[in-house]
Coordinates of N, CA, C and O in Angstrom, one line a residue:
M1 N 288.6 -171.7 35.5 CA 289.2 -173.0 35.9 C 287.7 -173.7 35.8 O 286.7 -173.4 36.1
L2 N 288.0 -174.8 35.3 CA 286.6 -176.2 35.3 C 287.5 -177.1 35.9 O 288.6 -177.9 36.0
R3 N 286.3 -177.5 36.8 CA 286.9 -179.1 37.6 C 285.6 -180.0 37.4 O 284.6 -179.7 37.6
V4 N 286.0 -181.2 36.9 CA 285.2 -182.3 36.6 C 285.5 -183.3 37.8 O 286.9 -183.9 37.9
T5 N 284.7 -183.9 38.4 CA 285.1 -184.7 39.8 C 284.1 -185.8 39.3 O 283.3 -185.8 39.2
A6 N 284.2 -187.1 40.3 CA 283.5 -188.0 40.5 C 283.8 -188.7 41.9 O 284.3 -188.4 42.3
R7 N 282.5 -189.1 42.2 CA 282.4 -189.2 43.5 C 281.5 -190.8 43.2 O 280.7 -191.0 42.8
R8 N 281.6 -191.5 44.5 CA 281.3 -193.3 44.7 C 281.1 -193.4 46.2 O 281.7 -193.1 47.1
A9 N 279.7 -193.1 46.7 CA 279.3 -193.3 47.7 C 279.8 -192.0 48.5 O 280.0 -192.3 49.9
G10 N 279.6 -190.9 48.0 CA 280.1 -189.3 49.0 C 281.4 -189.4 48.7 O 282.1 -188.4 49.4
R11 N 282.3 -190.4 48.3 CA 283.9 -190.2 48.3 C 284.3 -189.6 47.3 O 284.2 -190.4 46.2
L12 N 285.2 -188.9 47.4 CA 286.1 -188.3 45.8 C 286.7 -189.3 45.5 O 287.4 -189.6 45.6
V13 N 286.5 -189.7 43.8 CA 287.4 -191.2 43.3 C 287.9 -190.4 42.5 O 288.8 -191.2 41.6
G14 N 287.8 -189.0 42.0 CA 288.4 -188.9 40.5 C 288.1 -187.5 40.1 O 287.2 -187.0 40.7
Y15 N 289.0 -186.5 39.4 CA 288.7 -185.5 39.4 C 290.1 -185.2 38.1 O 290.8 -185.7 37.8
V16 N 289.7 -183.9 37.1 CA 290.1 -183.6 36.5 C 290.0 -181.8 36.6 O 288.8 -181.6 36.6
N17 N 291.1 -181.4 36.0 CA 290.9 -179.7 35.8 C 291.2 -179.3 34.5 O 292.0 -180.0 33.9
V18 N 290.7 -177.9 34.2 CA 291.0 -177.4 32.9 C 291.1 -176.1 33.2 O 290.3 -175.4 33.9
V19 N 292.3 -175.4 32.8 CA 292.5 -173.9 32.8 C 292.0 -173.5 31.0 O 292.7 -174.6 30.4
G20 N 291.9 -172.4 31.3 CA 291.9 -171.6 29.7 C 292.8 -170.4 29.7 O 293.6 -170.2 30.7
D21 N 293.3 -170.2 28.3 CA 294.1 -168.9 28.3 C 293.2 -167.3 28.2 O 293.9 -166.8 27.8
G22 N 291.7 -168.1 28.1 CA 290.8 -166.5 27.7 C 290.5 -166.5 26.3 O 290.0 -165.6 25.8
G23 N 291.0 -167.4 25.7 CA 290.6 -167.6 24.4 C 290.2 -168.9 23.7 O 289.7 -169.2 24.3
V24 N 290.9 -169.6 22.7 CA 290.6 -170.5 22.5 C 291.5 -172.0 22.9 O 290.8 -172.9 22.8
H25 N 292.2 -171.3 23.7 CA 293.0 -172.9 24.1 C 293.1 -173.0 25.3 O 292.5 -172.1 26.4
A26 N 292.7 -174.4 26.1 CA 292.2 -175.3 27.1 C 293.5 -176.0 27.3 O 294.3 -176.8 26.5
F27 N 293.6 -176.0 29.1 CA 295.0 -177.3 29.1 C 294.1 -178.1 30.3 O 293.6 -177.5 31.4
L28 N 294.3 -179.0 29.9 CA 294.2 -180.7 30.8 C 295.2 -180.7 31.8 O 296.6 -181.0 31.5
L29 N 294.7 -180.7 33.0 CA 295.7 -180.4 34.3 C 295.1 -181.8 35.4 O 293.9 -182.0 35.5
D30 N 295.9 -182.2 35.9 CA 295.8 -183.3 37.2 C 294.8 -184.3 37.2 O 293.9 -184.5 38.0
T31 N 294.7 -185.1 36.0 CA 293.8 -186.0 35.7 C 294.5 -187.1 37.2 O 295.6 -187.8 37.0
T32 N 293.2 -187.4 37.9 CA 293.4 -188.3 38.6 C 292.7 -189.4 39.1 O 291.1 -188.5 39.3
V33 N 292.9 -190.5 39.7 CA 291.7 -191.5 40.0 C 292.3 -192.1 40.9 O 293.4 -192.9 40.8
H34 N 291.7 -192.3 41.9 CA 291.9 -193.1 43.0 C 292.2 -194.8 42.8 O 291.8 -194.8 41.9
P35 N 293.5 -195.0 43.5 CA 293.9 -196.3 42.7 C 293.1 -197.8 42.8 O 292.9 -198.3 42.0
D36 N 291.7 -197.8 43.7 CA 290.9 -198.7 43.8 C 289.9 -198.4 42.8 O 288.9 -199.2 42.3
E37 N 290.1 -197.3 41.9 CA 288.7 -197.1 40.7 C 289.8 -197.1 39.3 O 288.7 -197.0 38.7
R38 N 290.6 -197.2 39.2 CA 291.5 -197.4 38.1 C 291.3 -198.5 37.5 O 290.7 -199.3 37.8
R39 N 291.3 -198.4 35.8 CA 291.3 -199.1 35.0 C 289.8 -200.1 34.6 O 289.2 -200.6 34.4
R40 N 288.8 -198.8 34.8 CA 287.3 -198.9 34.7 C 286.9 -198.0 34.1 O 285.6 -198.0 33.7
G41 N 287.5 -197.1 33.4 CA 287.1 -196.2 32.4 C 286.9 -195.1 32.8 O 286.2 -193.8 32.1
L42 N 287.1 -194.5 34.2 CA 286.5 -193.6 34.8 C 287.4 -192.3 34.4 O 287.0 -191.3 34.3
G43 N 289.0 -192.3 34.2 CA 289.5 -191.3 33.8 C 289.1 -190.9 32.3 O 289.1 -189.8 31.9
V44 N 288.9 -191.8 31.5 CA 288.8 -191.2 30.1 C 287.2 -190.5 30.3 O 287.2 -189.4 29.6
T45 N 286.5 -191.2 31.3 CA 285.0 -190.2 31.1 C 285.0 -189.0 31.7 O 284.9 -188.1 31.1
L46 N 285.9 -188.8 32.9 CA 286.4 -187.4 33.3 C 286.9 -186.3 32.0 O 286.4 -185.3 32.1
V47 N 288.0 -187.0 31.5 CA 288.6 -186.4 30.5 C 287.6 -185.9 29.4 O 287.3 -184.8 29.2
R48 N 286.9 -186.8 28.9 CA 285.7 -186.4 27.8 C 284.7 -185.8 28.4 O 284.4 -184.9 27.9
T49 N 284.3 -185.6 29.4 CA 283.5 -184.7 30.0 C 284.1 -183.5 30.3 O 283.2 -182.5 29.8
A50 N 285.1 -183.2 30.8 CA 286.0 -182.4 30.6 C 286.1 -181.5 29.4 O 285.9 -180.3 29.1
A51 N 286.5 -182.2 28.2 CA 286.5 -181.9 27.0 C 285.4 -180.8 26.6 O 285.3 -180.1 26.0
A52 N 284.1 -181.5 26.7 CA 282.9 -181.4 26.4 C 282.4 -180.2 27.0 O 282.1 -178.8 26.5
A53 N 282.8 -179.6 28.3 CA 282.8 -178.8 29.0 C 283.6 -177.5 28.8 O 282.9 -176.5 28.3
A54 N 284.5 -177.9 28.1 CA 285.9 -176.6 27.6 C 285.2 -176.2 26.3 O 285.2 -175.2 25.9
R55 N 284.5 -177.0 25.2 CA 284.0 -177.0 23.9 C 282.8 -176.1 24.5 O 282.6 -175.0 23.9
E56 N 282.0 -176.2 25.1 CA 280.7 -175.3 25.6 C 281.3 -173.8 25.8 O 280.4 -173.3 25.9
R57 N 282.4 -173.9 26.7 CA 282.8 -172.6 27.6 C 283.6 -171.9 26.4 O 284.5 -170.9 26.4
G58 N 283.8 -172.4 24.8 CA 284.5 -171.5 23.8 C 285.6 -172.1 23.3 O 286.2 -171.5 22.4
A59 N 286.5 -172.8 24.1 CA 287.5 -173.6 23.5 C 287.7 -174.2 22.6 O 286.6 -175.2 22.4
H60 N 288.5 -174.0 21.1 CA 288.5 -175.0 20.5 C 290.0 -175.8 20.3 O 289.9 -176.8 19.3
W61 N 290.8 -175.7 21.3 CA 291.6 -176.7 21.5 C 292.1 -177.2 22.9 O 291.9 -176.2 24.0
L62 N 292.2 -178.3 23.1 CA 292.4 -178.8 24.4 C 293.9 -179.7 24.5 O 294.2 -180.6 23.7
H63 N 294.9 -178.9 25.7 CA 296.4 -179.2 25.6 C 296.3 -180.2 26.5 O 295.8 -179.9 27.3
V64 N 297.2 -181.0 26.5 CA 297.7 -181.9 27.3 C 299.3 -182.2 27.8 O 299.7 -182.8 26.4
D65 N 299.7 -182.4 28.3 CA 301.5 -182.6 28.5 C 301.2 -183.7 29.5 O 300.3 -184.0 30.6
H66 N 302.2 -184.9 28.9 CA 302.1 -186.1 29.7 C 303.3 -186.9 29.6 O 304.3 -186.7 28.7
E67 N 303.6 -188.0 30.4 CA 304.8 -188.7 30.6 C 304.7 -190.1 29.5 O 303.5 -190.1 29.4
P68 N 305.7 -190.4 28.7 CA 305.3 -191.4 27.9 C 304.1 -192.5 28.2 O 303.8 -193.1 27.7
H69 N 304.2 -193.0 29.4 CA 303.7 -194.0 29.9 C 302.3 -193.8 29.5 O 301.3 -194.6 30.2
L70 N 301.5 -192.7 29.8 CA 300.9 -192.1 29.5 C 299.7 -192.2 28.5 O 298.8 -191.4 28.2
T71 N 300.8 -192.3 27.3 CA 300.2 -191.8 26.1 C 299.0 -192.8 25.4 O 297.9 -192.0 24.9
A72 N 299.1 -194.0 25.5 CA 297.8 -194.9 25.5 C 296.6 -194.4 26.1 O 295.3 -194.1 25.6
F73 N 296.6 -193.7 27.5 CA 295.4 -193.3 28.3 C 294.8 -191.9 27.3 O 293.8 -191.9 27.0
H74 N 295.7 -191.1 27.2 CA 295.4 -189.8 26.4 C 294.9 -190.3 24.9 O 294.1 -189.2 24.7
E75 N 295.5 -191.3 24.5 CA 294.6 -191.4 22.9 C 293.1 -191.9 23.1 O 292.7 -192.0 22.4
R76 N 293.1 -193.0 24.3 CA 291.8 -193.3 24.2 C 290.9 -192.1 24.6 O 289.6 -192.3 24.3
C77 N 291.3 -191.2 25.3 CA 290.7 -190.0 25.4 C 290.3 -189.0 24.3 O 289.6 -188.3 24.2
G78 N 291.3 -189.5 23.1 CA 290.8 -188.8 22.0 C 292.0 -187.8 21.3 O 291.6 -186.9 20.7
F79 N 292.9 -187.6 22.3 CA 294.3 -186.8 21.9 C 295.0 -187.6 20.9 O 295.1 -188.7 20.6
R80 N 295.7 -186.4 20.4 CA 296.5 -187.1 18.9 C 297.9 -186.5 19.4 O 298.0 -185.3 20.1
P81 N 299.0 -187.0 18.9 CA 300.5 -186.8 19.5 C 300.5 -185.4 18.7 O 300.2 -185.2 17.5
T82 N 301.3 -184.4 19.2 CA 301.7 -183.1 18.7 C 303.4 -183.0 18.9 O 303.7 -183.5 20.1
A83 N 303.8 -182.5 18.3 CA 305.6 -181.5 18.4 C 305.0 -180.6 19.5 O 304.1 -180.0 19.2
A84 N 305.9 -180.5 20.5 CA 305.9 -179.7 21.3 C 307.5 -179.3 21.9 O 307.9 -180.0 22.0
G85 N 307.5 -177.9 23.0 CA 308.6 -177.9 23.3 C 308.3 -177.5 24.9 O 307.5 -177.5 25.0
L86 N 309.5 -177.8 25.0 CA 309.8 -177.9 26.8 C 310.6 -177.2 27.4 O 312.3 -177.3 26.8
M87 N 310.8 -176.3 28.2 CA 311.8 -175.3 29.0 C 312.0 -175.8 30.5 O 311.0 -175.9 31.3
D88 N 313.2 -176.0 30.6 CA 313.6 -176.1 32.1 C 313.7 -175.2 33.0 O 314.7 -174.4 32.7
L89 N 312.7 -174.7 33.6 CA 312.8 -173.4 34.4 C 313.5 -173.6 35.7 O 313.6 -172.4 36.7
T90 N 313.8 -174.4 36.2 CA 314.7 -174.9 37.3 C 316.1 -174.6 37.5 O 316.5 -175.0 38.5
S91 N 316.6 -174.7 36.5 CA 318.1 -174.8 36.4 C 318.6 -173.4 36.2 O 318.0 -172.2 35.3

């Protein structure tokens, strides 16, 4: 697992996690920015930093699942839309 964090004045203000499959695929999880720090580019910086670190560790692909209202954010980070499947395991 890879974690990228951002701190301001010693306070955690953002983080993102990346997990891998042991091969060429990595998965972006839990991108979080404190509400007081949003809309300043911090989230994009965290994701791009995490992507670079995943690449350095051998990943060829970085995947992310997100809700539709986050599409523009992920596009700013460099993601492009793809088809995917989803299975509900709660029912």
